[in-house]
Amino acid sequence: MSCCGRGLKICLVVACILLLVIAVALVVLFLVVLKPKEPKITTKSVTLDRIQSAILPRPFLNLTLGLVVEVKNPNYGSFRYDDSNAYLVYRGDLVGVSPIPAGYQKARSTQTIRTNITLMAGEFLKDFEFYGDLLKGVLNFTSTSSLHGKASIFKVLKTEVSSNCTCEISVHVDSQKTESSCKTVVRH
Ligand SMILES: *[C@@H]1O[C@H](CO)[C@@H](O)[C@H](O)[C@H]1NC(C)=O
Ligand SMILES: *[C@@H]1O[C@H](CO)[C@@H](O)[C@H](O)[C@H]1NC(C)=O
Ligand SMILES: *[C@@H]1O[C@H](CO)[C@@H](O)[C@H](O)[C@H]1NC(C)=O
Ligand SMILES: *[C@@H]1O[C@H](CO)[C@@H](O)[C@H](O)[C@H]1NC(C)=O
């Protein structure tokens, strides 16, 4: 009886250890597979929606750029982001702001957000270099769009991320065309 009792105890201990090892392996697998990844914001296109310009009697420019921004959530959980803005900068001065409203994005999905930025006229015309650029017919802008938010999986695994996309934009005033090159930076 005592022999079988001991055998049973050893058996139980071995079974417990095995269960523990399996449990640890499952948790590790779970964390590796479901580990939150950074949602990513990418500017897909920059278009010139509207432009009015004049050099005389005084330099004048009124333009609206349309930005199409793609937000990609690679996670097995949702991504919730705060209110943010897209900014337009000309020769170091902020010349336009456009809101990107807070939102929510489902697991493993991609959405596109459209936003228009119109120049703040007053800011722009102070710049002397603006006159020269307008004469040459090419105006260079930088746009920055950023999202900040939380990606969560089963409300347990959470990660805070911010993703920025910066574009260098050249607007050709006469042909009314734009060229742009964009890059994305992600940070935890
Ligand atoms: C620029 O154009 C928009 C739309 O046509 C207009 O509402 C706005 O007043 C214009 N701005 C200037 C400074 O003319
Ligand atoms: C941006 O401008 C385009 C064309 O002018 C218009 O169709 C669109 O509704 C605007 N989008 C937003 C978000 O204001
Ligand atoms: C504007 O950008 C274009 C393309 O990046 C560049 O070739 C040009 O020199 C820039 N112009 C100015 C005035 O910075
Ligand atoms: C994104 O841009 C904002 C404002 O321009 C800045 O505060 C933030 O550090 C940037 N984040 C990254 C990841 O570059």
XYZ file of C-alpha atoms and ligand atoms in Angstrom:
244
model
C 0.000 0.000 0.000
C 2.765 2.378 1.026
C 4.692 1.486 -2.151
C 1.688 2.296 -4.391
C 1.021 5.491 -2.463
C 4.558 6.696 -3.123
C 4.227 5.746 -6.798
C 1.048 7.743 -7.056
C 2.726 10.757 -5.445
C 5.619 10.632 -7.901
C 3.134 10.289 -10.713
C 1.214 13.362 -9.543
C 4.375 15.425 -9.156
C 5.516 14.480 -12.660
C 2.079 15.287 -14.074
C 2.104 18.673 -12.315
C 5.524 19.555 -13.704
C 4.429 18.556 -17.201
C 1.284 20.666 -16.940
C 3.328 23.610 -15.742
C 5.764 23.297 -18.646
C 2.884 23.135 -21.122
C 1.210 26.126 -19.506
C 4.412 28.198 -19.684
C 4.924 27.198 -23.315
C 1.359 28.242 -24.148
C 1.736 31.588 -22.424
C 5.007 32.271 -24.254
C 3.416 31.319 -27.571
C 0.404 33.516 -26.795
C 2.641 36.489 -25.986
C 4.773 36.007 -29.087
C 1.852 35.589 -31.466
C -0.349 38.258 -29.959
C 2.374 40.707 -29.003
C 1.044 44.165 -29.888
C 2.673 45.600 -32.986
C 2.777 49.231 -33.986
C -0.102 50.567 -36.025
C 1.330 52.541 -38.898
C 0.231 55.735 -40.599
C 1.224 56.292 -44.220
C 0.367 59.151 -46.553
C -0.891 57.563 -49.745
C -1.391 60.676 -51.806
C -1.141 64.429 -51.777
C -3.329 66.261 -54.256
C -3.797 69.881 -55.113
C -7.511 70.417 -54.659
C -7.618 74.095 -55.449
C -5.122 76.849 -56.180
C -5.418 80.564 -56.860
C -2.295 82.615 -57.232
C -1.199 86.044 -58.339
C 2.090 87.900 -58.298
C 0.678 91.358 -58.998
C -0.543 93.693 -57.593
C 0.747 91.770 -54.606
C 1.831 88.153 -54.097
C -1.187 86.080 -53.371
C -1.741 82.365 -52.914
C -4.758 80.426 -51.831
C -4.468 76.685 -52.010
C -5.968 73.558 -50.540
C -4.099 70.273 -50.408
C -5.924 66.983 -50.052
C -4.140 64.328 -48.016
C -5.116 60.679 -48.086
C -3.692 58.953 -45.053
C -3.785 55.214 -44.497
C -3.852 53.728 -41.005
C -2.874 50.090 -40.780
C -3.538 48.107 -37.615
C -1.664 44.773 -37.745
C -2.843 43.629 -34.300
C -5.244 40.928 -33.131
C -6.883 43.703 -31.133
C -8.252 47.173 -31.617
C -6.383 50.446 -31.916
C -7.873 53.573 -30.400
C -6.319 56.913 -31.295
C -6.695 60.438 -29.973
C -7.612 63.663 -31.741
C -4.689 64.925 -33.742
C -3.788 67.295 -36.542
C -2.128 67.333 -39.891
C 0.256 70.269 -40.208
C 1.587 72.099 -43.215
C 4.892 73.931 -42.929
C 6.456 76.343 -45.409
C 10.073 77.403 -44.898
C 9.838 76.621 -41.204
C 6.550 78.446 -40.598
C 3.314 76.684 -39.781
C 0.943 77.716 -42.561
C -1.927 75.230 -42.255
C -3.634 72.923 -39.785
C -6.307 70.342 -40.353
C -7.916 68.178 -37.671
C -7.878 64.371 -37.699
C -10.673 63.343 -35.333
C -10.154 60.617 -32.728
C -11.123 57.170 -33.889
C -11.164 53.462 -33.382
C -9.856 50.784 -35.627
C -10.719 47.119 -35.632
C -8.207 44.301 -35.448
C -6.113 43.568 -38.512
C -7.630 46.239 -40.696
C -6.672 49.229 -42.782
C -8.620 52.440 -43.172
C -8.062 55.606 -45.098
C -8.629 59.069 -43.717
C -9.038 62.053 -46.005
C -8.209 65.499 -44.830
C -7.860 68.872 -46.551
C -5.423 71.543 -45.513
C -6.042 75.137 -46.556
C -3.391 77.793 -46.162
C -3.772 80.345 -43.431
C -3.347 83.372 -45.654
C -1.963 85.848 -43.131
C 0.869 83.617 -41.986
C 2.091 83.013 -45.435
C 2.367 86.419 -47.029
C 4.800 87.756 -44.434
C 7.498 85.575 -45.890
C 9.813 87.367 -48.357
C 11.105 84.138 -49.794
C 7.544 83.338 -50.758
C 7.709 86.015 -53.461
C 10.834 84.469 -54.997
C 9.369 80.965 -54.898
C 6.152 82.197 -56.455
C 8.116 83.846 -59.293
C 9.985 80.573 -59.867
C 6.666 78.762 -59.798
C 7.610 76.055 -57.272
C 6.617 76.094 -53.623
C 7.950 73.475 -51.232
C 5.960 72.410 -48.207
C 6.367 69.820 -45.500
C 3.319 68.084 -44.103
C 3.237 66.095 -40.876
C 0.400 63.825 -39.857
C 0.613 61.961 -36.589
C -1.542 59.583 -34.613
C -1.133 58.741 -30.979
C -3.048 55.952 -29.334
C -3.294 52.611 -27.615
C -3.353 49.210 -29.197
C -4.886 46.571 -26.930
C -5.512 42.853 -27.104
C -8.184 41.324 -24.866
C -7.900 44.539 -22.840
C -4.815 42.945 -21.242
C -1.849 43.434 -23.495
C -1.632 47.154 -24.164
C 0.884 49.266 -25.922
C 1.069 52.977 -26.505
C 2.239 54.052 -29.885
C 2.680 57.158 -31.933
C 3.121 57.085 -35.648
C 4.148 60.053 -37.766
C 4.202 60.516 -41.451
C 6.148 63.391 -42.957
C 5.931 64.428 -46.597
C 8.030 66.775 -48.663
C 5.659 68.368 -51.145
C 6.514 70.501 -54.176
C 3.636 72.463 -55.670
C 4.098 73.590 -59.274
C 1.966 76.691 -59.499
C 1.640 76.936 -63.301
C 0.936 73.301 -64.136
C -1.038 72.924 -60.879
C 0.713 69.656 -60.133
C 2.244 68.327 -56.957
C 5.112 65.975 -56.289
C 5.566 64.406 -52.912
C 7.726 61.936 -51.093
C 6.703 60.655 -47.687
C 8.186 58.653 -44.879
C 6.760 57.110 -41.740
C 8.292 57.022 -38.251
C 6.828 54.840 -35.488
C 7.688 55.079 -31.820
C 6.438 53.190 -28.735
C -9.340 80.988 -50.235
O -10.356 80.248 -50.898
C -11.420 79.840 -50.049
C -12.378 78.994 -50.851
O -12.557 79.478 -52.140
C -12.106 81.056 -49.457
O -13.117 80.646 -48.566
C -11.065 81.885 -48.695
O -11.669 83.073 -48.224
C -9.916 82.240 -49.614
N -8.886 82.942 -48.843
C -8.370 84.085 -49.247
C -7.327 84.667 -48.371
O -8.726 84.636 -50.273
C -11.716 67.919 -49.398
O -11.907 68.593 -50.618
C -12.571 67.816 -51.596
C -12.551 68.566 -52.915
O -12.571 69.942 -52.723
C -13.982 67.528 -51.100
O -14.672 66.747 -52.042
C -13.880 66.764 -49.784
O -15.176 66.565 -49.237
C -13.040 67.482 -48.782
N -12.789 66.609 -47.655
C -12.890 67.003 -46.399
C -12.596 65.984 -45.341
O -13.188 68.153 -46.098
C 11.951 72.149 -53.658
O 12.019 70.717 -53.666
C 12.605 70.192 -54.840
C 12.463 68.692 -54.794
O 12.790 68.193 -53.535
C 14.055 70.660 -54.929
O 14.643 70.164 -56.117
C 14.080 72.194 -54.933
O 15.416 72.644 -54.894
C 13.343 72.749 -53.733
N 13.251 74.203 -53.857
C 13.505 75.012 -52.854
C 13.344 76.476 -53.128
O 13.835 74.610 -51.751
C 5.382 63.038 -34.167
O 5.183 64.408 -34.289
C 4.888 65.053 -33.072
C 4.553 66.493 -33.380
O 5.079 66.915 -34.581
C 6.101 64.915 -32.172
O 5.823 65.546 -30.935
C 6.374 63.434 -31.943
O 7.536 63.276 -31.185
C 6.553 62.736 -33.267
N 6.633 61.308 -33.054
C 7.489 60.530 -33.718
C 7.372 59.070 -33.476
O 8.299 60.994 -34.513
